[in-house]
mmCIF file of C-alpha atoms in Angstrom:
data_model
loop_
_atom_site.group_PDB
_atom_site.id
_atom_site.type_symbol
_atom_site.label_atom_id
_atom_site.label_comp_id
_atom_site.label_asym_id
_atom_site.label_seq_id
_atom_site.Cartn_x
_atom_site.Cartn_y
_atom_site.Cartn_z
ATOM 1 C CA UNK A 265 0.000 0.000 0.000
ATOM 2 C CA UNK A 266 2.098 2.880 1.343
ATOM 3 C CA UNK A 267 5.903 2.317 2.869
ATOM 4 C CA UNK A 268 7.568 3.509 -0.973
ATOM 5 C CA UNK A 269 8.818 6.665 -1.786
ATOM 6 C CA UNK A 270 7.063 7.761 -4.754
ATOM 7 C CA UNK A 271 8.574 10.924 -6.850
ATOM 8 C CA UNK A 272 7.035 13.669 -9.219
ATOM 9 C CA UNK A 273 9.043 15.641 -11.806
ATOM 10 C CA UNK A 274 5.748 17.441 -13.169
ATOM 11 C CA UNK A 275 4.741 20.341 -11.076
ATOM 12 C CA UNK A 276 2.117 20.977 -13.544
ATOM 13 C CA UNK A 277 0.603 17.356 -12.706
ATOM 14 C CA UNK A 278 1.968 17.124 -9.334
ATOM 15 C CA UNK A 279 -1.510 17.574 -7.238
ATOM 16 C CA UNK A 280 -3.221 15.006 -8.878
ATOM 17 C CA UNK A 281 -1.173 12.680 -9.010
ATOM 18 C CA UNK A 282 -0.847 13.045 -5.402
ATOM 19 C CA UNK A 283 -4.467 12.991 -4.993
ATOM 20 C CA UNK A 284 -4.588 9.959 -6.762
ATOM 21 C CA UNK A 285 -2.035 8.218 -4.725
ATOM 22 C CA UNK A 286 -4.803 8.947 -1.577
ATOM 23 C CA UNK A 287 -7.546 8.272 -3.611
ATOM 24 C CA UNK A 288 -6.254 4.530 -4.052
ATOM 25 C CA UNK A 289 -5.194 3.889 -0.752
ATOM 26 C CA UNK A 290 -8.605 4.729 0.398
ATOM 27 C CA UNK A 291 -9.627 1.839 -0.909
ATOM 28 C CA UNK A 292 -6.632 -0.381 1.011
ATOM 29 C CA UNK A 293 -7.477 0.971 4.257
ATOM 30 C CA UNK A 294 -9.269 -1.949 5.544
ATOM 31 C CA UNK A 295 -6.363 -3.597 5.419
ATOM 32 C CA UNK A 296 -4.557 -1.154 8.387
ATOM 33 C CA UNK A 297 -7.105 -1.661 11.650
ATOM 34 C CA UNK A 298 -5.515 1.400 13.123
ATOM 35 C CA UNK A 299 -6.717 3.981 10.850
ATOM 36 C CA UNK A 300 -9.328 5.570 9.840
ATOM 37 C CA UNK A 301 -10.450 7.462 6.577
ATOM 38 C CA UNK A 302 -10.377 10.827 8.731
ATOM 39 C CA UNK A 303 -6.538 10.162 9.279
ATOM 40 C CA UNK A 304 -6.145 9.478 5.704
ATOM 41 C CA UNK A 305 -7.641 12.906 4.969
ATOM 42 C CA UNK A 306 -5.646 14.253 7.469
ATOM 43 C CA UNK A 307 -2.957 13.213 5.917
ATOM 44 C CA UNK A 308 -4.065 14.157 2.557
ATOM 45 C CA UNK A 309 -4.900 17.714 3.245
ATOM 46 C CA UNK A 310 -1.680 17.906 5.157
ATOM 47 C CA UNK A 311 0.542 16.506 1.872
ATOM 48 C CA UNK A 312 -1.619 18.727 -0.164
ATOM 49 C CA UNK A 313 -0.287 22.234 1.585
ATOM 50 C CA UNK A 314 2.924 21.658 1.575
ATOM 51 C CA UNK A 315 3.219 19.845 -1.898
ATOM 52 C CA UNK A 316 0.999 23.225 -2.840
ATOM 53 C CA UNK A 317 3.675 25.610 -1.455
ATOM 54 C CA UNK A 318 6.312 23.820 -3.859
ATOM 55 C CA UNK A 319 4.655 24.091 -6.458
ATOM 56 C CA UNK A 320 3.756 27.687 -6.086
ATOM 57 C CA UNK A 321 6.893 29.471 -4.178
ATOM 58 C CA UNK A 322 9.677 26.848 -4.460
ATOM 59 C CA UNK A 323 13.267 27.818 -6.068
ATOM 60 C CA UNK A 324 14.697 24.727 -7.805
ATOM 61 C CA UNK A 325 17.696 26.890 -9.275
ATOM 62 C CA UNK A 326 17.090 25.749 -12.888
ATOM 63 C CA UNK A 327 17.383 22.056 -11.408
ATOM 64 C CA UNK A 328 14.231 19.952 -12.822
ATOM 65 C CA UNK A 329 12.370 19.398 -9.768
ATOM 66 C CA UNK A 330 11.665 16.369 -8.400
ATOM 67 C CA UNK A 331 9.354 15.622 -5.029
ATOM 68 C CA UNK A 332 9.422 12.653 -3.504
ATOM 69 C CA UNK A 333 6.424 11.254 -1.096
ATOM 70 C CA UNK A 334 6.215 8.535 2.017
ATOM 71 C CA UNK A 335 3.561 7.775 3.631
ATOM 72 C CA UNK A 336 3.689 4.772 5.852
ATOM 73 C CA UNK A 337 1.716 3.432 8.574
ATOM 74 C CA UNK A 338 2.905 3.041 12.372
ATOM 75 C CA UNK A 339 1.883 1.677 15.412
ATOM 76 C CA UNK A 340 -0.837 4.094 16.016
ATOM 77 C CA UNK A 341 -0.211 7.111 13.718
ATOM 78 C CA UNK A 342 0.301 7.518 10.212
ATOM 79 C CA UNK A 343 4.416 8.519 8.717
ATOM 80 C CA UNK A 344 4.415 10.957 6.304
ATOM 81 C CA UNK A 345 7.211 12.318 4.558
ATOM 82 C CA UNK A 346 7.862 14.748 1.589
ATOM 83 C CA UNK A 347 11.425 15.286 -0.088
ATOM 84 C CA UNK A 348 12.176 17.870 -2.736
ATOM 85 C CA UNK A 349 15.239 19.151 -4.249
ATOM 86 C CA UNK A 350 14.863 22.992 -4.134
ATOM 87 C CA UNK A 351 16.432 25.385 -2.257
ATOM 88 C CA UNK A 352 14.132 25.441 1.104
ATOM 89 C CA UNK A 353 11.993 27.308 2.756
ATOM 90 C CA UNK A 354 12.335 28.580 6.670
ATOM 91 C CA UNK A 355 8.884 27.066 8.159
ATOM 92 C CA UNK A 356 10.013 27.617 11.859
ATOM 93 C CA UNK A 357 10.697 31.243 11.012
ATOM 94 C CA UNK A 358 7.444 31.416 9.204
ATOM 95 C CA UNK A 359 5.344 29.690 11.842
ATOM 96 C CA UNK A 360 7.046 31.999 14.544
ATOM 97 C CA UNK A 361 6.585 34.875 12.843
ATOM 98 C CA UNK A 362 2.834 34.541 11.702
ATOM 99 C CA UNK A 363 1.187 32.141 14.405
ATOM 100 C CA UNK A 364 -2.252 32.609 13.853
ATOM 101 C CA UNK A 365 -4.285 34.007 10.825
ATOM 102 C CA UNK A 366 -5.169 37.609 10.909
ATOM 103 C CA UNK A 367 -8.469 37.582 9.082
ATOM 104 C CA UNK A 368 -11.045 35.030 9.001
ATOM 105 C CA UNK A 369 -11.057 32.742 5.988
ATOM 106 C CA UNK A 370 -8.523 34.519 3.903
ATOM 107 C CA UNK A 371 -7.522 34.111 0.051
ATOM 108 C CA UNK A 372 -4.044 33.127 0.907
ATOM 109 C CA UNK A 373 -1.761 32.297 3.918
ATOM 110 C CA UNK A 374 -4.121 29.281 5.556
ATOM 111 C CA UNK A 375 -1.651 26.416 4.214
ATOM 112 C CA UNK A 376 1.029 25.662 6.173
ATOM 113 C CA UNK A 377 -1.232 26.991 9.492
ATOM 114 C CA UNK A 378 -3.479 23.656 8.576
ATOM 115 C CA UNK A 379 -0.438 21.638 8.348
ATOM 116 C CA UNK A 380 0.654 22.589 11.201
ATOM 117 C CA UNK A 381 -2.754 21.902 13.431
ATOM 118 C CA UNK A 382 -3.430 18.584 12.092
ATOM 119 C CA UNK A 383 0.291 17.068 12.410
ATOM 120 C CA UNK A 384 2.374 16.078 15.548
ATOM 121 C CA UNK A 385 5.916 15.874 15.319
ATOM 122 C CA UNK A 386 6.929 18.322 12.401
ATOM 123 C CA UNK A 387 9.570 18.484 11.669
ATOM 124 C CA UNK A 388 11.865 20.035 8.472
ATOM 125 C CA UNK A 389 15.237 19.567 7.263
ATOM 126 C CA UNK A 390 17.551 20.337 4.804
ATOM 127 C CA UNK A 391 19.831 17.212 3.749
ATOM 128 C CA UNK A 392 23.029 16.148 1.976
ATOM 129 C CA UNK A 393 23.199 16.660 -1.264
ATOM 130 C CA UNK A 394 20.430 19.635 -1.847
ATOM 131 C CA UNK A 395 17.414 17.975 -0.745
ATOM 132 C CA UNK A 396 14.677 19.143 1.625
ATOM 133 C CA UNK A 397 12.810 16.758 4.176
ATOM 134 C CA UNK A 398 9.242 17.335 5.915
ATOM 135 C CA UNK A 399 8.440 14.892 8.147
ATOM 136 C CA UNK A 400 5.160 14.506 10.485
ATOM 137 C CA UNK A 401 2.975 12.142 12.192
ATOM 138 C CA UNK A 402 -0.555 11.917 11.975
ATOM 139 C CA UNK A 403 -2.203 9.807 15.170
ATOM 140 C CA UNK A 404 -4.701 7.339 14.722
ATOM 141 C CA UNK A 405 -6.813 9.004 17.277
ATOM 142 C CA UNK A 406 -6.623 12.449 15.839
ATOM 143 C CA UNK A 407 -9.272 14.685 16.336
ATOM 144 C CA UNK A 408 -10.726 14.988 12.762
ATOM 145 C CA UNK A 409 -11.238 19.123 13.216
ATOM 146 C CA UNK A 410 -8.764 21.279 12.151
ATOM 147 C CA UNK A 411 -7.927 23.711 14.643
ATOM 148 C CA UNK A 412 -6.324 27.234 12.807
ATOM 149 C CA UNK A 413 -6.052 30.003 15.268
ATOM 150 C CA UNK A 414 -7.694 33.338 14.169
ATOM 151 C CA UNK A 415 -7.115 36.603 15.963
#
């Protein structure tokens, strides 16, 4: 089902193709007792930000990009892990610096504020060799409601 990385080279194709990756393990869920189809679209809406923010902001340097995608489960959560080769992006700095969202449902700037409240353990990287790893956890008990803070 999951536990493979599976890469993208077409940011012009890249969200469906993710969204067909969930799509078909929806229907291989039975097979994983632990979680539910809320976690899965957890995890999906989740992917979807971040893989959204590459494809709109990221700086690949004239280097064809290329994303890469985990998702396996765990014990009681679900792994999730997203690899790209451009140049990065500061999310700590971000999330510091804008912690909640200044107007109620706005055009832009919701993303990585909805990754953050429906993820535990977030956590992102740069690596050897030019690559850029986000890596969180979504538990198998998860409250389904996405909590964004508004002021």
């Amino acid at each position: 089902m999951y536990s493979e990385m599976h890469y993208f080279r077409n940011l012009d194709t890249i969200m469906d193709d993710v969204h067909g990756l969930f799509d078909g393990w929806e229907t291989q869920l039975e097979a994983y007792a632990s979680l539910s189809l809320e976690v899965l679209h957890l995890a999906k809406l989740a992917v979807h930000e971040w893989v959204a923010n590459i494809k709109q902001h990221a700086d690949f340097q004239g280097r064809s990009p290329e994303v890469g995608l985990y998702v396996s489960p765990t014990d009681d959560r679900l792994r999730c892990i997203i690899e790209d080769n451009s140049e990065g992006f500061d999310l700590e700095g971000y999330l510091k610096d804008h912690p909640k969202i200044t107007v109620v449902l706005p055009d832009r700037g919701m993303g990585l504020l909805m990754l953050r409240s429906c993820t535990e353990e977030l956590r992102y990287e740069k690596l050897n060799g030019g690559k850029q790893k986000l890596e969180f956890y979504i538990p198998a008990n998860n409250d389904p409601h996405v909590d964004i803070p508004f002021s």
